[in-house]
mmCIF file of C-alpha atoms and ligand atoms in Angstrom:
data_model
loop_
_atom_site.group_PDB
_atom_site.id
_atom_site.type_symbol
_atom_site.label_atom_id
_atom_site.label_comp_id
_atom_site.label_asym_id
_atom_site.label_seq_id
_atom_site.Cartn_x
_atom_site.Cartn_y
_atom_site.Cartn_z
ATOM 1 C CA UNK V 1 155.010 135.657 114.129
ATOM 2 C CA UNK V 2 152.374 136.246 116.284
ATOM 3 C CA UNK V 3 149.863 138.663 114.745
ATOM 4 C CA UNK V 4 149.200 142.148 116.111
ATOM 5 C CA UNK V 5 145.785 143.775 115.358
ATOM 6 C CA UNK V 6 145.991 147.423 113.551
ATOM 7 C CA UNK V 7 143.429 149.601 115.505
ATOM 8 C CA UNK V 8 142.269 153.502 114.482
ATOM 9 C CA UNK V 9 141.400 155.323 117.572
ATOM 10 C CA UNK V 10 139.126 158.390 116.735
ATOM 11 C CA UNK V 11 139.280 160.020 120.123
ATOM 12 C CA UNK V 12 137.578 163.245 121.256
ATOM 13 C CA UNK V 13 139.462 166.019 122.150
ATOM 14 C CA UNK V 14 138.017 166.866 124.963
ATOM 15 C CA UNK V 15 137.897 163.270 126.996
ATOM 16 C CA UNK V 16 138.869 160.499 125.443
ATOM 17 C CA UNK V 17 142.375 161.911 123.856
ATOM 18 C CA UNK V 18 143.045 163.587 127.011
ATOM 19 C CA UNK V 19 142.730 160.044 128.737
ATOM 20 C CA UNK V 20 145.063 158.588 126.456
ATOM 21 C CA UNK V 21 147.701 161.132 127.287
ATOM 22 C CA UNK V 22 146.559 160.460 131.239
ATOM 23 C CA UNK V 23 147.158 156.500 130.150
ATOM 24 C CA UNK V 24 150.482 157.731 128.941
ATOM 25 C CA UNK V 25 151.904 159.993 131.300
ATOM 26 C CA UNK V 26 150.770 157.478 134.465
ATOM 27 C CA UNK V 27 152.851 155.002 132.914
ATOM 28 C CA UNK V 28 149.793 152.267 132.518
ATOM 29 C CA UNK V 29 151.006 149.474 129.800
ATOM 30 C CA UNK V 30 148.828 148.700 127.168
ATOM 31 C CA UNK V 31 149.807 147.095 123.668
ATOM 32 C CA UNK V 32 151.497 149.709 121.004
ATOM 33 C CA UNK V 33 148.064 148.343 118.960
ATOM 34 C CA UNK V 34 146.317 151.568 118.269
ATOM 35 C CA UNK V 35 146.819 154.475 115.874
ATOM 36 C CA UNK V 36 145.104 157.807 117.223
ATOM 37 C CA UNK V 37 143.062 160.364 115.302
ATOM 38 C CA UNK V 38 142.489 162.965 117.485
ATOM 39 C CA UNK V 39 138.829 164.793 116.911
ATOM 40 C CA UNK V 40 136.751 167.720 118.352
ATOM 41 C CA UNK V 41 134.034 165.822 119.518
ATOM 42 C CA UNK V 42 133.198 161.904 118.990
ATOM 43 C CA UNK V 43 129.875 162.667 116.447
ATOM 44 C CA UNK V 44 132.452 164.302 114.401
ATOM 45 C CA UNK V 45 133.527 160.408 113.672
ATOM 46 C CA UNK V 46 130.896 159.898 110.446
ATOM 47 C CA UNK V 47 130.414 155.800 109.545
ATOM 48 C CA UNK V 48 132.575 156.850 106.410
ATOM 49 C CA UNK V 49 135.280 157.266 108.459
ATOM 50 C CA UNK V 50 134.872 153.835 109.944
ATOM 51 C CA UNK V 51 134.033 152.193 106.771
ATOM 52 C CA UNK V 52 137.348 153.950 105.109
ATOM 53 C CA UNK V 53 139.558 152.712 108.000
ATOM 54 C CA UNK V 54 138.950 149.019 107.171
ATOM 55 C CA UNK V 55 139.294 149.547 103.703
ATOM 56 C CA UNK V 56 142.744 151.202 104.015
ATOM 57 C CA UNK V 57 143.710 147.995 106.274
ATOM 58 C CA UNK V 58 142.786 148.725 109.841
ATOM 59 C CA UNK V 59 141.727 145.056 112.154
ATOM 60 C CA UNK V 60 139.563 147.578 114.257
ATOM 61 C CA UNK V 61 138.169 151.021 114.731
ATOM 62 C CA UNK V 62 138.217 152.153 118.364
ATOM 63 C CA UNK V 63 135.752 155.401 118.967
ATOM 64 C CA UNK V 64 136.349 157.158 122.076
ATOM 65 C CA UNK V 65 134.291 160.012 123.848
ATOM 66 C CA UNK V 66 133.122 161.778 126.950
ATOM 67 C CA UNK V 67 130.635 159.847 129.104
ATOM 68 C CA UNK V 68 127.183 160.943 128.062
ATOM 69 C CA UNK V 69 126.116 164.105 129.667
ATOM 70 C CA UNK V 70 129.590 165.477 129.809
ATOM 71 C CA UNK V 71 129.931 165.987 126.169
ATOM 72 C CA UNK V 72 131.462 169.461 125.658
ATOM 73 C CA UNK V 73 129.225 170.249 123.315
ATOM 74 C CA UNK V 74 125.805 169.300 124.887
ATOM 75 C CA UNK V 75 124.873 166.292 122.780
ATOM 76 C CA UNK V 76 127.235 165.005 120.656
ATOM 77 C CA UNK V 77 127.838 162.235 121.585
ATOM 78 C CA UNK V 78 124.414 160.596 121.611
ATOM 79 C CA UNK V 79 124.697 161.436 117.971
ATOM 80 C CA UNK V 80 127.824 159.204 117.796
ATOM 81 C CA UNK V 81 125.708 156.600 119.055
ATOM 82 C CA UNK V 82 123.472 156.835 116.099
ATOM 83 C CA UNK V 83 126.177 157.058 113.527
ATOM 84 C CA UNK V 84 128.177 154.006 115.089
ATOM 85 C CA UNK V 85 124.876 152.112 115.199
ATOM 86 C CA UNK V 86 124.770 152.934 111.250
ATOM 87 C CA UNK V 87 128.358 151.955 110.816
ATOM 88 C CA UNK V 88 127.447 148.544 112.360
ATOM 89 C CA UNK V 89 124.961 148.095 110.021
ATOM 90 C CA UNK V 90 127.171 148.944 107.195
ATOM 91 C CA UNK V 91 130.133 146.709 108.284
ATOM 92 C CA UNK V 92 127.099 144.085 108.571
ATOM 93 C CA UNK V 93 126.415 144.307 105.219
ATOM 94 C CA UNK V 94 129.853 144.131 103.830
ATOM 95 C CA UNK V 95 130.442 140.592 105.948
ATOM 96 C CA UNK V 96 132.783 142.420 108.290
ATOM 97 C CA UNK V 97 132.129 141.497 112.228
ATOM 98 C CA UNK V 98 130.798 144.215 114.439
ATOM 99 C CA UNK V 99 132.703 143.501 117.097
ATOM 100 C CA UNK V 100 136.017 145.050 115.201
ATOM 101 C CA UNK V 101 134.008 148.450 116.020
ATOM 102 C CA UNK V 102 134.032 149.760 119.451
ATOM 103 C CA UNK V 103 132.689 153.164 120.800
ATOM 104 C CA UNK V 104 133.995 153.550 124.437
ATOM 105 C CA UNK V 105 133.203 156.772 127.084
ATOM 106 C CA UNK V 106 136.570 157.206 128.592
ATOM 107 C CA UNK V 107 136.898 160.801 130.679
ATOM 108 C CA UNK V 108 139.788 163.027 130.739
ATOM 109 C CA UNK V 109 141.125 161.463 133.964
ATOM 110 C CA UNK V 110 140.485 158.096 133.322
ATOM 111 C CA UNK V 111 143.350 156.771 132.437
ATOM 112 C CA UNK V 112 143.579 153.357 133.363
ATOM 113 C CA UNK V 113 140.139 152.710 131.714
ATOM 114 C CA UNK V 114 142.064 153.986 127.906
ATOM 115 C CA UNK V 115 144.594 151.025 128.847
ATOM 116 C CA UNK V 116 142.444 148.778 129.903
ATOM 117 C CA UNK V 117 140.051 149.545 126.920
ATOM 118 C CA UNK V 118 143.077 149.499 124.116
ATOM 119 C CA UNK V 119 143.968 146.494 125.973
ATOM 120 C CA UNK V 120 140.672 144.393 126.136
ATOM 121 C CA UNK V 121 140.306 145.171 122.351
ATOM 122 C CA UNK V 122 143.721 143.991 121.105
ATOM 123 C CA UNK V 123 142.824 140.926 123.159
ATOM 124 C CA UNK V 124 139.339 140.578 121.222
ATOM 125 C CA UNK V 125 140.987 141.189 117.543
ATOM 126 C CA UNK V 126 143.544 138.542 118.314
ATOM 127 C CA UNK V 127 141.127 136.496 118.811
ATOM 128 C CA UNK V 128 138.980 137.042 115.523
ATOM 129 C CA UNK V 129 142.086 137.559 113.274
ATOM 130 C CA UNK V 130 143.114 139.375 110.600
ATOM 131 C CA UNK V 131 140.717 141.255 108.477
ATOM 132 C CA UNK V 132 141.734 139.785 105.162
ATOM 133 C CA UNK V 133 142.826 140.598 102.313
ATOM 134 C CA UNK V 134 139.893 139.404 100.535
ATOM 135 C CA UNK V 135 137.780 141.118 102.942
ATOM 136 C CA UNK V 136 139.314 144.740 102.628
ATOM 137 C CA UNK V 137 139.332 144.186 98.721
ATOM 138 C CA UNK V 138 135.799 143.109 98.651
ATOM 139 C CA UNK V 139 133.004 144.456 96.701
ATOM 140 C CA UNK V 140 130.617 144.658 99.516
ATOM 141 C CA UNK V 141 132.787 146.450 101.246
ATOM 142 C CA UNK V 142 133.513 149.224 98.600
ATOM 143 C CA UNK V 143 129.524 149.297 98.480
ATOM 144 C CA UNK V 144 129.008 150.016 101.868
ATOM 145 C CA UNK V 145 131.819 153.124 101.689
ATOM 146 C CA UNK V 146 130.159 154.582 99.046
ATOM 147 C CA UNK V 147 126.405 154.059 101.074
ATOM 148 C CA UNK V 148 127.957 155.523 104.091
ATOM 149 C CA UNK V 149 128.819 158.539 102.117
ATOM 150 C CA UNK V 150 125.100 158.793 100.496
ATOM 151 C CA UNK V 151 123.312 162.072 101.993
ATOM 152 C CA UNK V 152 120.140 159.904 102.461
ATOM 153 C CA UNK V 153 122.015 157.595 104.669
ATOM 154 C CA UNK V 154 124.004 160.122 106.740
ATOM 155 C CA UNK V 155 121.101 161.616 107.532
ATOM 156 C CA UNK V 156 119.158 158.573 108.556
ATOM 157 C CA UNK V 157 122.400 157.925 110.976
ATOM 158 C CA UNK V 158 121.763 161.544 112.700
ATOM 159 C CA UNK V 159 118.208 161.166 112.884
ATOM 160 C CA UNK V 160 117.992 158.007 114.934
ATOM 161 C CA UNK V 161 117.880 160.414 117.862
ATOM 162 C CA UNK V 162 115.562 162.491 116.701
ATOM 163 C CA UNK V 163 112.887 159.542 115.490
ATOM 164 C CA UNK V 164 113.665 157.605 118.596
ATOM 165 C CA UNK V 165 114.042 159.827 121.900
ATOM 166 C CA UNK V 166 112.281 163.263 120.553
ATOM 167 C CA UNK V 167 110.095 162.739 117.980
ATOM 168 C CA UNK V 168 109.454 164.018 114.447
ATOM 169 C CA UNK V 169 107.830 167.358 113.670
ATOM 170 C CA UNK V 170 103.957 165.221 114.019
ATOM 171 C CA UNK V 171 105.459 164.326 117.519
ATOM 172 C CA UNK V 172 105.571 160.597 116.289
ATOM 173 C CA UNK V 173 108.164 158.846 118.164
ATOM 174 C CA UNK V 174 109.366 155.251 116.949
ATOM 175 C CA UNK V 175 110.459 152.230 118.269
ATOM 176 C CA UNK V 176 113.881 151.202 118.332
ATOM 177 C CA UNK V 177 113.064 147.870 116.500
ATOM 178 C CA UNK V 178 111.191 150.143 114.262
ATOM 179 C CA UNK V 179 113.335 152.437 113.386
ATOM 180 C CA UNK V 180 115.691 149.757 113.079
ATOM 181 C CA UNK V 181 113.514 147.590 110.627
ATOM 182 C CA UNK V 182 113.409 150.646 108.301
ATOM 183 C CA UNK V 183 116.881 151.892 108.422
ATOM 184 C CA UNK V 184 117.846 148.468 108.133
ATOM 185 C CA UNK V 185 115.696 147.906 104.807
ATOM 186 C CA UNK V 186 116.988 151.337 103.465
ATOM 187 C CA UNK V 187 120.437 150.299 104.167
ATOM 188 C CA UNK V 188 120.214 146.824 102.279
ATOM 189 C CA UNK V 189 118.579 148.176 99.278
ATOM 190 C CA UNK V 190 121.638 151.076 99.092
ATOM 191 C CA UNK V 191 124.282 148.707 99.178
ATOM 192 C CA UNK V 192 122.607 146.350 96.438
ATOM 193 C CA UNK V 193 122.127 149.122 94.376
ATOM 194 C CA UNK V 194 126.153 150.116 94.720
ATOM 195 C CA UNK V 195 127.020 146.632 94.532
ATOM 196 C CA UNK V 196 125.233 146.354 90.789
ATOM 197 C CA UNK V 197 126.406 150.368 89.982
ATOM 198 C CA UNK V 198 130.077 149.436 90.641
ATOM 199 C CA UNK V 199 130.527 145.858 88.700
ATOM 200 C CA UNK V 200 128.514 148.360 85.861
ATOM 201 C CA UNK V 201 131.283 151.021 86.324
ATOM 202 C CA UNK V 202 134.271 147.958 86.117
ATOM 203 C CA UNK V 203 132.007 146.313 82.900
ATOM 204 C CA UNK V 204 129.187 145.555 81.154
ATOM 205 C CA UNK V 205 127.459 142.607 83.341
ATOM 206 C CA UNK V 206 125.378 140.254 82.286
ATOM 207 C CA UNK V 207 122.412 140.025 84.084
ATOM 208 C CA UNK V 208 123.709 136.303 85.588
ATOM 209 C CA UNK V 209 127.110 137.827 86.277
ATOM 210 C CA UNK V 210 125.425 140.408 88.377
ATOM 211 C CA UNK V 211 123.462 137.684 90.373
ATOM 212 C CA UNK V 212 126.470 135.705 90.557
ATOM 213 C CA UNK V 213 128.651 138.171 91.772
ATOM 214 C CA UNK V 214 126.499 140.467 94.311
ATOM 215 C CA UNK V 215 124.550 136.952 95.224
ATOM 216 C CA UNK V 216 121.037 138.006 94.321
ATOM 217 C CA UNK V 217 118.163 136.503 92.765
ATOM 218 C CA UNK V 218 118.233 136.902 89.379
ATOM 219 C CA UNK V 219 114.809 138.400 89.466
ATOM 220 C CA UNK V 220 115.992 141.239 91.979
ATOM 221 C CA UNK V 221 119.090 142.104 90.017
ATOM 222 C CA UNK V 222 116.030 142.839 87.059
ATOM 223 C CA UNK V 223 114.299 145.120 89.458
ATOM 224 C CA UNK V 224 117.414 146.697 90.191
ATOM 225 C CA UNK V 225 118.243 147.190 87.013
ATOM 226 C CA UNK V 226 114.990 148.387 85.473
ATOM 227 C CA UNK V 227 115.299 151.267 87.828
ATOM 228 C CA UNK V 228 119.134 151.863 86.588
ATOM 229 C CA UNK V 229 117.696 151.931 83.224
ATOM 230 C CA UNK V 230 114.433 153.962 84.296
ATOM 231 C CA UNK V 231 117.019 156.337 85.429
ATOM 232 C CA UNK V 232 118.696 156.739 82.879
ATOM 233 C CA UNK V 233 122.470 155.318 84.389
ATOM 234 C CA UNK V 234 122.241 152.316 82.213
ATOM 235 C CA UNK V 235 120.987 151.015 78.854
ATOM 236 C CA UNK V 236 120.686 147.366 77.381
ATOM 237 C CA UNK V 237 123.280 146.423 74.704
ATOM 238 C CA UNK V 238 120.653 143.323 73.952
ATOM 239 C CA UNK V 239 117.811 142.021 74.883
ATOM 240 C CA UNK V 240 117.929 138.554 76.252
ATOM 241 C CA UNK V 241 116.581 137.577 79.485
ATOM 242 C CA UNK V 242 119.985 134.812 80.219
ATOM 243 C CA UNK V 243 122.041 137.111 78.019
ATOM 244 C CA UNK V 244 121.469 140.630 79.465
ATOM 245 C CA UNK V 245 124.137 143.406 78.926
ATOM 246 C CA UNK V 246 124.334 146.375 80.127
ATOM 247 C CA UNK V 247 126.903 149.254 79.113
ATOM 248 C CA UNK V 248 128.089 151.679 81.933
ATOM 249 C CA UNK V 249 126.468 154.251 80.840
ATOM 250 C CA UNK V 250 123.406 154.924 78.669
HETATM 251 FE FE1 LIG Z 301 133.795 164.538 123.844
HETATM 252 FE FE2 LIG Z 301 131.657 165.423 122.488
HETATM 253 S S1 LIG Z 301 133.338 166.559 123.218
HETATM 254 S S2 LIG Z 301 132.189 163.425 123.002
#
């Protein structure tokens, strides 16, 4: 049986869903590939949302809004393109390929374009398969969810704007690559950290099994896990540098 991708739509109300209806109502044929979540605006689509889609099975996320400048509410959607450019990132991270997330500008009366859209992207999922079980199950992909939901990293996705086009509060304005060489490092050190919280949460690790498992240096798990204990989330059961253990909670 041939396979047929799963896609989420998040569509704004405003644009976006109403093209879809447009798509519908003209008659244009596209494949019955895409599930549609119908939002208020397209920033209202957090990298959560995208993250949680894939875990609960989706082959794509499709995130739809007005063209920039006709967002009905001013600026929204270059905020979306912040938080999709964090949820690319994310999906980086947890070995999933970008290109399974797609933020489109499709207007109210641009029908065809929805059909055309829905239809390039079932074309492009087809081509790069199934997600996997493995994948969806993986722990670098439960990592990233819980990052994406982190208040420090939420924020970083809304302030890409802000840093980038408008400056911060000292009127310093940075780079993309530079804001993109910090988020980036913020990011990896997150989803390490989660990785190493949630095999602590499942059991208690040895230090090795930790390396093994998240596929870090066995010296970076230690730094990771000097600041768990520093913290106060996690304790050692003995001390052995080979024979490490570490309960889940102090
Ligand atoms: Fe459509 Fe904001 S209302 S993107």
């Amino acid at each position: 049986m041939s396979f047929e991708p799963k896609i989420v739509a998040m569509l704004c109300n405003w644009c976006s869903y109403a093209g879809a209806d447009l798509a519908g109502v003209s008659r244009f044929q596209y494949p019955p590939t895409t599930r549609v979540i119908r939002v208020m605006c397209s920033t209202r689509v957090e990298p959560s949302f995208v993250l949680k889609s894939f875990l609960n099975g989706a082959d794509g996320v499709l995130v739809g809004g007005c063209h920039l400048g006709d967002c009905h509410y001013v600026t929204g959607n270059y905020y979306t393109i912040g938080k999709m450019n964090m949820a690319r990132k994310l999906l980086k991270y947890a070995g999933i390929d970008e290109k399974r997330l797609r933020l489109e500008w499709v207007s109210a009366s641009e029908g065809e374009k929805f059909a055309s859209v829905v239809t390039d992207f079932t074309g492009e999922l087809k081509e790069l398969g199934p997600l996997g079980e493995e994948t969806k199950n993986s722990l670098a992909l439960r990592a990233a969810f819980n990052v994406s939901l982190k208040p420090r990293i939420r924020i970083l996705a809304t302030k890409e704007r802000m840093l980038t086009v408008e400056g911060n509060k000292y009127g310093e304005i940075y780079t993309p690559y530079e804001f993109d060489r910090i988020s980036d490092g913020i990011v990896w050190d997150e989803i390490n950290e989660e990785k190493i919280r949630l095999l602590l949460q499942q059991n208690a690790c040895t230090l090795l099994e930790i390396a093994e498992k998240t596929g870090l240096k066995k010296e970076t798990v230690f730094l990771y896990l000097m600041d768990f204990i520093k913290r106060g989330e996690a304790s050692f059961r003995a001390v052995s540098y080979t024979h490490l253990t570490l309960p889940t909670k102090a």
